[in-house]
XYZ file of C-alpha atoms in Angstrom:
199
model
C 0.000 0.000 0.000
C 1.601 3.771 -0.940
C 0.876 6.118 1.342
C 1.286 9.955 0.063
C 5.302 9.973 0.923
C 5.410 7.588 -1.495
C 4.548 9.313 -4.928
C 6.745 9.619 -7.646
C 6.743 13.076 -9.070
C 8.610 13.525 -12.262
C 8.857 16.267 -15.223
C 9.672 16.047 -18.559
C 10.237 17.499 -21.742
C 7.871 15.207 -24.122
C 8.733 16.983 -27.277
C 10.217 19.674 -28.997
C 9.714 21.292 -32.140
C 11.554 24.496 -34.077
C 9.115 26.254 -36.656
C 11.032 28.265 -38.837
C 8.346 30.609 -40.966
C 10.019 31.667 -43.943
C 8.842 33.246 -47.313
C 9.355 30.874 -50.143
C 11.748 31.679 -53.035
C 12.287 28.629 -54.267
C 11.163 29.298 -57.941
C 10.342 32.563 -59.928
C 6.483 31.490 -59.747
C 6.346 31.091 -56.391
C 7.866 33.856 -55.996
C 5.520 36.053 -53.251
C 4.138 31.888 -51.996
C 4.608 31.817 -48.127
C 6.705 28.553 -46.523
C 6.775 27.301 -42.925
C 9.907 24.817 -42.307
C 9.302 22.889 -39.165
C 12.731 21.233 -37.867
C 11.745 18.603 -35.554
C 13.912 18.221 -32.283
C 16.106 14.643 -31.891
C 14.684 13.553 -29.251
C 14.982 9.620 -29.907
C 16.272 8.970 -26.535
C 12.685 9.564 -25.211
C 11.145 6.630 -27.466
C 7.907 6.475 -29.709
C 5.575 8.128 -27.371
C 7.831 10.921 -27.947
C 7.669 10.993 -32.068
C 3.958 10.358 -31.873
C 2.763 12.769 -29.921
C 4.908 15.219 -31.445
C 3.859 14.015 -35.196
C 0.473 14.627 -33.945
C 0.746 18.234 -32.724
C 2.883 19.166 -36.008
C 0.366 18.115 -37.740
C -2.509 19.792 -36.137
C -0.322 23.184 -36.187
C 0.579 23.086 -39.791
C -3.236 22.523 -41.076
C -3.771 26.012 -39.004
C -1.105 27.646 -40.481
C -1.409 26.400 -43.903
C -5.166 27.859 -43.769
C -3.378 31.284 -43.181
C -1.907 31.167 -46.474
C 1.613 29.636 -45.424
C 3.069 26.634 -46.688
C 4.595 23.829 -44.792
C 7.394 21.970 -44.636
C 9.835 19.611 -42.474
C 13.300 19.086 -41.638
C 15.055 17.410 -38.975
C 17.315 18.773 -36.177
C 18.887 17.939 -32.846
C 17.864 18.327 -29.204
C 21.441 18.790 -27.977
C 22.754 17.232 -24.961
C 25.110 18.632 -21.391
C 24.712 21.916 -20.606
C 22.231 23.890 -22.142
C 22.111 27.727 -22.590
C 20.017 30.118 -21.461
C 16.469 30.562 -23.481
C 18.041 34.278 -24.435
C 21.451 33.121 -25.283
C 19.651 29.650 -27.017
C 17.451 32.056 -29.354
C 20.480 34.792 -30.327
C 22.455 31.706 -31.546
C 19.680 30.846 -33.327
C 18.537 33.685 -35.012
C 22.105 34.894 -35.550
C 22.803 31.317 -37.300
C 19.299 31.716 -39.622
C 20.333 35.872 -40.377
C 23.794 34.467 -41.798
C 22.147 32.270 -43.527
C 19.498 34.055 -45.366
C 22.076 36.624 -46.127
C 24.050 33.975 -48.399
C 20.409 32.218 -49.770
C 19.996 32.339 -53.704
C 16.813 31.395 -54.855
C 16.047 28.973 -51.809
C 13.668 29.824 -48.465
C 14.525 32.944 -46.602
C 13.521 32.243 -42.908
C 11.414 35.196 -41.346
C 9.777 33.938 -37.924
C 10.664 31.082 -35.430
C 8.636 29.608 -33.282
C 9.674 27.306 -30.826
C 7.262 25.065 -29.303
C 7.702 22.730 -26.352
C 5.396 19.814 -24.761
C 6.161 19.026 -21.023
C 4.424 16.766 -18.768
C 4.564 16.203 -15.343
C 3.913 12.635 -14.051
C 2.868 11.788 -10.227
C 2.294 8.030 -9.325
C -0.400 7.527 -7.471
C -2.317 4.636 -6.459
C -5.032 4.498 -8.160
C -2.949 5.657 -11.432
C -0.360 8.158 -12.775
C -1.740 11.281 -12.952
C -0.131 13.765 -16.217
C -0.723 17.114 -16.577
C 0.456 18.374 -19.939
C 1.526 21.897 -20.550
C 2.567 23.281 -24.413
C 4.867 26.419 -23.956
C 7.123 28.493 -26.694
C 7.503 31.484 -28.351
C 7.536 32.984 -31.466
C 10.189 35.270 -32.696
C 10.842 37.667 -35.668
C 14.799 36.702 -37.507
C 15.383 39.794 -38.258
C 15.487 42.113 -35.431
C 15.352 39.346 -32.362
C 11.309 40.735 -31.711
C 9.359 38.549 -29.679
C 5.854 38.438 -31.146
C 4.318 35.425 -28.522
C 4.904 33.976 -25.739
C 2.773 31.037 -24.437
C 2.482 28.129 -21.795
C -0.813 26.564 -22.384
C -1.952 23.845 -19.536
C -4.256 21.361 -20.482
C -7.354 22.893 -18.971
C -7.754 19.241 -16.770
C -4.966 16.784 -15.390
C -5.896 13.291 -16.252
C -4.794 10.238 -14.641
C -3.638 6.586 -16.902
C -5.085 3.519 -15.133
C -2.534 1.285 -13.794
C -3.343 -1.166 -16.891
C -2.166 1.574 -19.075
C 0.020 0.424 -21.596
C 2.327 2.152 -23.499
C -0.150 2.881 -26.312
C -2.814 3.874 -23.875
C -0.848 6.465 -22.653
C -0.018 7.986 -26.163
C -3.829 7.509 -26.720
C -4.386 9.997 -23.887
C -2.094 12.329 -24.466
C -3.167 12.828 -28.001
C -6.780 13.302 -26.703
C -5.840 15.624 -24.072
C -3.460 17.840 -26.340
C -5.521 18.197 -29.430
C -7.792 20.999 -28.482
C -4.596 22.863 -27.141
C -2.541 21.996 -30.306
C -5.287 22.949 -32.627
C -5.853 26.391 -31.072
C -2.176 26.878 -30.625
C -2.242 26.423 -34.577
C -4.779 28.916 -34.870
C -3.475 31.588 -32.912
C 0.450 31.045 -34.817
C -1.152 31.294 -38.234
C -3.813 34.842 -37.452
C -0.427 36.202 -35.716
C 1.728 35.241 -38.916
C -1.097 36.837 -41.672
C -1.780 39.906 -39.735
C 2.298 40.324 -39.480
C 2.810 40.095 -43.391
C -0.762 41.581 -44.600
């Protein structure tokens, strides 16, 4: 029998994505056409539950932004490992990296806005389950002069709790359920933000 001493509290960083918004310049016709590369995190040391949930929230982001007149695309990148910098010093090396490179682009996607988007759970074992509650945080940055144009953290509006029998698939099963609404409006907001910023 647990008592309350014995719960298991744990946090963790479920998955990350990188959404660089970019207008497209990849051929003369397309020339004023509107890209989003998304550069998935490597996160492979956290398994499948990991690269499903995340495949699920891209997915639900991109249909949102695509309806604002953006394009979508994908492109793979890693999560890093040690020490990690500071989210200020993390974004300058970002956006200094992404200015250098748009200044030596020819005909291929000039990156305008990031946003960086981040799923984190926290797990407590309890007896009658584990209860998660899921939070999706970021920001959303202009490359070009470091501006910040959003900031979120967006809870789950509920905790939920897996049953004991919860298998592995059960638990992605949950997630999913429990981070769609918050994915899909998350989409939303990104996109309205992005075609009021380049109306």
């Amino acid at each position: 029998m647990r008592n309350v001493g014995d719960n298991v509290k744990r946090s963790f960083s479920v998955a990350g994505i990188l959404i660089c918004l970019a207008w497209g310049f990849t051929a003369p016709v397309y020339a004023e056409q509107k890209t989003v590369l998304i550069i998935s995190f490597d996160n492979s040391d956290q398994g499948d539950i990991t690269s499903t949930l995340y495949r699920d929230v891209v997915d639900r982001i991109s249909k949102h932004i695509q309806k604002a007149g953006f394009q979508t695309t994908e492109t793979a990148g890693l999560g890093g490992a040690g020490d990690q910098p500071s989210l200020e010093q993390e974004d300058e090396q970002l956006l200094s990296g992404l200015r250098k490179e748009n200044k030596i682009r020819d005909h291929a996607v000039v990156i305008d806005y990031v946003a960086i988007v981040q799923i984190v759970a926290n797990m407590v074992l309890l007896e009658s389950g584990t209860q998660i509650n899921v939070e999706i945080r970021g920001r959303m940055l202009r490359v070009e002069n470091s501006d910040v144009l959003a900031r979120f953290a967006l809870p789950v509006p509920n905790y939920f709790v897996a049953p004991p029998s919860c298998d592995r698939n059960c638990v992605i099963e949950l997630l999913q359920s429990n981070t769609a609404m918050i994915a899909d409006g998350l989409g939303h907001v990104l996109g309205q933000r992005l075609k009021n910023g380049t109306d």
